[in-house]
Amino acid sequence: MKDFLTMVKISSLGAKVYAFEMDKKNYEVCKSKAEQYGFVAENMGLSNVEADAHYNSGGTGSCKLDHGSEVAHFISIDAYVERANLPRVDYIKLDVEGAERDVLEGAAASILKWKPKMAISAYHRPYDLWDLREYVSALCPSYRFEFRHYPIDVTDYWLSEQDKALLNEYGLGYKIPTSCETVLYCY
């Protein structure tokens, strides 16, 4: 939901927002929000190549797998920009379940041409913390970088009803700071 709020806020400032969702079920939710709030929703994933790929639907955490039961189309940001004839790219926000590096590789020309501000999830793989920054820095050395850490709301993820009841009994919330919400900001 917070990703939708980001899109709504950016759209309200007059920006043209494009959201990419590979999972059919999640896409329907995204499309409904897009119609309501005035951004573009695309039923495809982002990568460094254009191709169809298998994935397993995992609700908020779907990911590509060679043996997945679903099929989605993937496109690079650079190919999408060219096909949609976009005049420029000012901001890229990525949370693509460990495929951030692939998506950045597929956005290299756009990054070099426009140097968009970027918010890149850097918590899916242990080496994301340095690998993503090193890749962007090698591509465009004038970027400045910051990492920010956000607590994750684990209410819907792995807490059992018993765990929730115990936390409630002691007046404790469900937000647990972990390494799972680290974002690399590039500007």
mmCIF file of C-alpha atoms in Angstrom:
data_model
loop_
_atom_site.group_PDB
_atom_site.id
_atom_site.type_symbol
_atom_site.label_atom_id
_atom_site.label_comp_id
_atom_site.label_asym_id
_atom_site.label_seq_id
_atom_site.Cartn_x
_atom_site.Cartn_y
_atom_site.Cartn_z
ATOM 1 C CA MET A 1 0.000 0.000 0.000
ATOM 2 C CA LYS A 2 2.815 2.460 0.753
ATOM 3 C CA ASP A 3 4.022 2.083 -2.850
ATOM 4 C CA PHE A 4 0.583 3.207 -4.052
ATOM 5 C CA LEU A 5 0.762 6.201 -1.725
ATOM 6 C CA THR A 6 4.132 7.158 -3.224
ATOM 7 C CA MET A 7 2.671 6.947 -6.743
ATOM 8 C CA VAL A 8 -0.369 8.988 -5.726
ATOM 9 C CA LYS A 9 1.787 11.673 -4.113
ATOM 10 C CA ILE A 10 4.105 11.940 -7.122
ATOM 11 C CA SER A 11 1.137 11.966 -9.547
ATOM 12 C CA SER A 12 -0.505 14.758 -7.554
ATOM 13 C CA LEU A 13 2.580 16.903 -8.217
ATOM 14 C CA GLY A 14 1.914 16.688 -11.952
ATOM 15 C CA ALA A 15 4.362 13.901 -12.784
ATOM 16 C CA LYS A 16 3.475 11.093 -15.161
ATOM 17 C CA VAL A 17 3.917 7.858 -13.172
ATOM 18 C CA TYR A 18 4.360 4.391 -14.667
ATOM 19 C CA ALA A 19 3.928 1.338 -12.434
ATOM 20 C CA PHE A 20 5.008 -2.137 -13.531
ATOM 21 C CA GLU A 21 3.457 -5.250 -12.000
ATOM 22 C CA MET A 22 4.159 -8.713 -13.417
ATOM 23 C CA ASP A 23 1.712 -10.670 -11.245
ATOM 24 C CA LYS A 24 -1.792 -10.749 -12.749
ATOM 25 C CA LYS A 25 -3.613 -10.568 -9.415
ATOM 26 C CA ASN A 26 -1.465 -7.710 -8.098
ATOM 27 C CA TYR A 27 -1.766 -5.972 -11.467
ATOM 28 C CA GLU A 28 -5.567 -5.860 -11.150
ATOM 29 C CA VAL A 29 -5.207 -4.050 -7.818
ATOM 30 C CA CYS A 30 -2.579 -1.734 -9.305
ATOM 31 C CA LYS A 31 -4.745 -1.036 -12.366
ATOM 32 C CA SER A 32 -7.700 -0.130 -10.156
ATOM 33 C CA LYS A 33 -5.525 2.316 -8.198
ATOM 34 C CA ALA A 34 -4.073 3.695 -11.450
ATOM 35 C CA GLU A 35 -7.546 4.474 -12.772
ATOM 36 C CA GLN A 36 -8.501 6.057 -9.460
ATOM 37 C CA TYR A 37 -5.369 8.181 -9.037
ATOM 38 C CA GLY A 38 -4.220 8.905 -12.574
ATOM 39 C CA PHE A 39 -1.079 6.905 -13.161
ATOM 40 C CA VAL A 40 -0.251 4.254 -15.771
ATOM 41 C CA ALA A 41 -0.189 0.581 -14.750
ATOM 42 C CA GLU A 42 1.579 -1.954 -16.953
ATOM 43 C CA ASN A 43 1.109 -5.729 -16.602
ATOM 44 C CA MET A 44 4.762 -6.635 -17.091
ATOM 45 C CA GLY A 45 7.938 -6.933 -15.091
ATOM 46 C CA LEU A 46 11.162 -4.996 -15.454
ATOM 47 C CA SER A 47 14.506 -6.588 -16.264
ATOM 48 C CA ASN A 48 17.605 -6.087 -18.412
ATOM 49 C CA VAL A 49 16.153 -7.941 -21.426
ATOM 50 C CA GLU A 50 12.780 -8.268 -23.075
ATOM 51 C CA ALA A 51 11.439 -11.787 -22.663
ATOM 52 C CA ASP A 52 8.738 -13.919 -21.137
ATOM 53 C CA ALA A 53 9.658 -15.662 -17.881
ATOM 54 C CA HIS A 54 8.065 -18.013 -15.389
ATOM 55 C CA TYR A 55 7.376 -16.967 -11.817
ATOM 56 C CA ASN A 56 5.530 -18.124 -8.741
ATOM 57 C CA SER A 57 2.860 -15.807 -7.453
ATOM 58 C CA GLY A 58 3.719 -14.873 -3.908
ATOM 59 C CA GLY A 59 1.296 -12.074 -3.124
ATOM 60 C CA THR A 60 3.480 -9.078 -2.339
ATOM 61 C CA GLY A 61 6.679 -11.004 -3.051
ATOM 62 C CA SER A 62 6.402 -12.735 -6.428
ATOM 63 C CA CYS A 63 9.691 -13.679 -8.047
ATOM 64 C CA LYS A 64 11.037 -15.108 -11.302
ATOM 65 C CA LEU A 65 11.778 -18.836 -11.317
ATOM 66 C CA ASP A 66 12.612 -21.198 -14.166
ATOM 67 C CA HIS A 67 9.968 -23.635 -12.925
ATOM 68 C CA GLY A 68 7.275 -21.147 -11.872
ATOM 69 C CA SER A 69 3.625 -21.806 -12.642
ATOM 70 C CA GLU A 70 2.826 -18.339 -14.039
ATOM 71 C CA VAL A 71 4.260 -16.520 -17.079
ATOM 72 C CA ALA A 72 4.884 -12.777 -17.357
ATOM 73 C CA HIS A 73 6.387 -10.482 -19.957
ATOM 74 C CA PHE A 74 9.482 -8.505 -18.957
ATOM 75 C CA ILE A 75 10.917 -5.381 -20.556
ATOM 76 C CA SER A 76 13.847 -3.084 -19.835
ATOM 77 C CA ILE A 77 13.224 0.505 -18.780
ATOM 78 C CA ASP A 78 15.234 1.700 -21.787
ATOM 79 C CA ALA A 79 13.075 -0.315 -24.218
ATOM 80 C CA TYR A 80 9.874 0.896 -22.536
ATOM 81 C CA VAL A 81 11.024 4.532 -22.660
ATOM 82 C CA GLU A 82 11.758 4.198 -26.368
ATOM 83 C CA ARG A 83 8.517 2.376 -27.209
ATOM 84 C CA ALA A 84 6.328 4.713 -25.165
ATOM 85 C CA ASN A 85 8.242 7.704 -26.558
ATOM 86 C CA LEU A 86 8.720 9.161 -23.081
ATOM 87 C CA PRO A 87 10.365 12.605 -23.121
ATOM 88 C CA ARG A 88 12.490 11.868 -20.033
ATOM 89 C CA VAL A 89 12.839 9.838 -16.839
ATOM 90 C CA ASP A 90 13.178 11.825 -13.612
ATOM 91 C CA TYR A 91 12.670 9.206 -10.901
ATOM 92 C CA ILE A 92 13.043 5.439 -10.631
ATOM 93 C CA LYS A 93 11.751 3.520 -7.603
ATOM 94 C CA LEU A 94 12.592 -0.183 -7.470
ATOM 95 C CA ASP A 95 11.469 -2.975 -5.168
ATOM 96 C CA VAL A 96 11.634 -6.001 -7.454
ATOM 97 C CA GLU A 97 12.446 -8.882 -5.129
ATOM 98 C CA GLY A 98 16.161 -9.155 -5.816
ATOM 99 C CA ALA A 99 16.156 -8.203 -9.507
ATOM 100 C CA GLU A 100 17.168 -4.582 -8.864
ATOM 101 C CA ARG A 101 20.591 -4.997 -10.509
ATOM 102 C CA ASP A 102 18.998 -6.483 -13.658
ATOM 103 C CA VAL A 103 16.537 -3.586 -13.857
ATOM 104 C CA LEU A 104 19.331 -1.027 -13.416
ATOM 105 C CA GLU A 105 21.277 -2.688 -16.230
ATOM 106 C CA GLY A 106 18.162 -2.369 -18.393
ATOM 107 C CA ALA A 107 17.920 1.328 -17.497
ATOM 108 C CA ALA A 108 21.577 2.209 -18.167
ATOM 109 C CA ALA A 109 20.899 4.468 -21.168
ATOM 110 C CA SER A 110 18.124 6.339 -19.317
ATOM 111 C CA ILE A 111 20.330 6.755 -16.246
ATOM 112 C CA LEU A 112 23.204 8.099 -18.344
ATOM 113 C CA LYS A 113 20.958 10.416 -20.365
ATOM 114 C CA TRP A 114 18.801 11.917 -17.588
ATOM 115 C CA LYS A 115 20.452 10.994 -14.253
ATOM 116 C CA PRO A 116 17.087 10.358 -12.560
ATOM 117 C CA LYS A 117 16.796 10.339 -8.792
ATOM 118 C CA MET A 118 16.413 6.752 -7.646
ATOM 119 C CA ALA A 119 15.153 4.819 -4.625
ATOM 120 C CA ILE A 120 16.375 1.234 -4.885
ATOM 121 C CA SER A 121 15.496 -1.531 -2.435
ATOM 122 C CA ALA A 122 18.773 -2.988 -1.208
ATOM 123 C CA TYR A 123 17.718 -5.760 1.157
ATOM 124 C CA HIS A 124 16.816 -8.808 -0.919
ATOM 125 C CA ARG A 125 20.376 -10.145 -1.149
ATOM 126 C CA PRO A 126 23.242 -9.665 1.314
ATOM 127 C CA TYR A 127 25.501 -8.092 -1.319
ATOM 128 C CA ASP A 128 22.875 -5.584 -2.541
ATOM 129 C CA LEU A 129 24.190 -3.027 -0.044
ATOM 130 C CA TRP A 130 27.449 -2.573 -1.937
ATOM 131 C CA ASP A 131 26.732 -4.084 -5.359
ATOM 132 C CA LEU A 132 23.894 -1.723 -6.320
ATOM 133 C CA ARG A 133 25.812 1.363 -5.220
ATOM 134 C CA GLU A 134 28.967 0.240 -7.031
ATOM 135 C CA TYR A 135 27.022 -0.425 -10.235
ATOM 136 C CA VAL A 136 25.310 2.979 -10.242
ATOM 137 C CA SER A 137 28.546 4.761 -9.304
ATOM 138 C CA ALA A 138 30.468 3.049 -12.121
ATOM 139 C CA LEU A 139 27.706 3.968 -14.566
ATOM 140 C CA CYS A 140 27.392 7.589 -13.457
ATOM 141 C CA PRO A 141 30.119 8.754 -11.009
ATOM 142 C CA SER A 142 28.389 12.081 -10.264
ATOM 143 C CA TYR A 143 25.622 10.404 -8.225
ATOM 144 C CA ARG A 144 25.548 10.938 -4.471
ATOM 145 C CA PHE A 145 24.268 8.116 -2.278
ATOM 146 C CA GLU A 146 22.460 7.560 1.002
ATOM 147 C CA PHE A 147 21.178 4.399 2.613
ATOM 148 C CA ARG A 148 18.082 4.594 4.753
ATOM 149 C CA HIS A 149 16.681 1.903 6.957
ATOM 150 C CA TYR A 150 12.941 1.539 7.515
ATOM 151 C CA PRO A 151 11.255 -0.687 10.086
ATOM 152 C CA ILE A 152 9.134 -3.372 8.502
ATOM 153 C CA ASP A 153 5.555 -3.940 9.594
ATOM 154 C CA VAL A 154 5.484 -7.686 10.104
ATOM 155 C CA THR A 155 1.785 -7.814 10.963
ATOM 156 C CA ASP A 156 0.862 -9.659 7.770
ATOM 157 C CA TYR A 157 4.052 -11.581 7.237
ATOM 158 C CA TRP A 158 5.238 -14.061 9.828
ATOM 159 C CA LEU A 159 3.649 -13.298 13.187
ATOM 160 C CA SER A 160 1.168 -15.898 14.361
ATOM 161 C CA GLU A 161 -2.029 -14.927 16.151
ATOM 162 C CA GLN A 162 -0.394 -16.142 19.364
ATOM 163 C CA ASP A 163 2.617 -13.867 18.758
ATOM 164 C CA LYS A 164 0.330 -10.906 18.081
ATOM 165 C CA ALA A 165 -1.684 -11.584 21.243
ATOM 166 C CA LEU A 166 1.501 -11.723 23.310
ATOM 167 C CA LEU A 167 2.796 -8.467 21.834
ATOM 168 C CA ASN A 168 -0.585 -6.812 22.455
ATOM 169 C CA GLU A 169 -0.634 -8.094 26.042
ATOM 170 C CA TYR A 170 2.609 -6.246 26.746
ATOM 171 C CA GLY A 171 1.664 -3.147 24.757
ATOM 172 C CA LEU A 172 4.250 -3.771 22.050
ATOM 173 C CA GLY A 173 3.746 -2.946 18.375
ATOM 174 C CA TYR A 174 4.314 -5.156 15.356
ATOM 175 C CA LYS A 175 6.946 -2.978 13.716
ATOM 176 C CA ILE A 176 10.287 -4.654 14.123
ATOM 177 C CA PRO A 177 13.403 -2.886 12.808
ATOM 178 C CA THR A 178 15.291 -5.336 10.615
ATOM 179 C CA SER A 179 17.699 -5.212 7.725
ATOM 180 C CA CYS A 180 14.744 -6.035 5.489
ATOM 181 C CA GLU A 181 13.853 -2.478 4.535
ATOM 182 C CA THR A 182 17.088 -0.825 3.465
ATOM 183 C CA VAL A 183 16.780 1.595 0.549
ATOM 184 C CA LEU A 184 19.605 3.095 -1.512
ATOM 185 C CA TYR A 185 18.863 6.667 -2.561
ATOM 186 C CA CYS A 186 20.780 7.970 -5.571
ATOM 187 C CA TYR A 187 20.650 11.678 -6.427
#
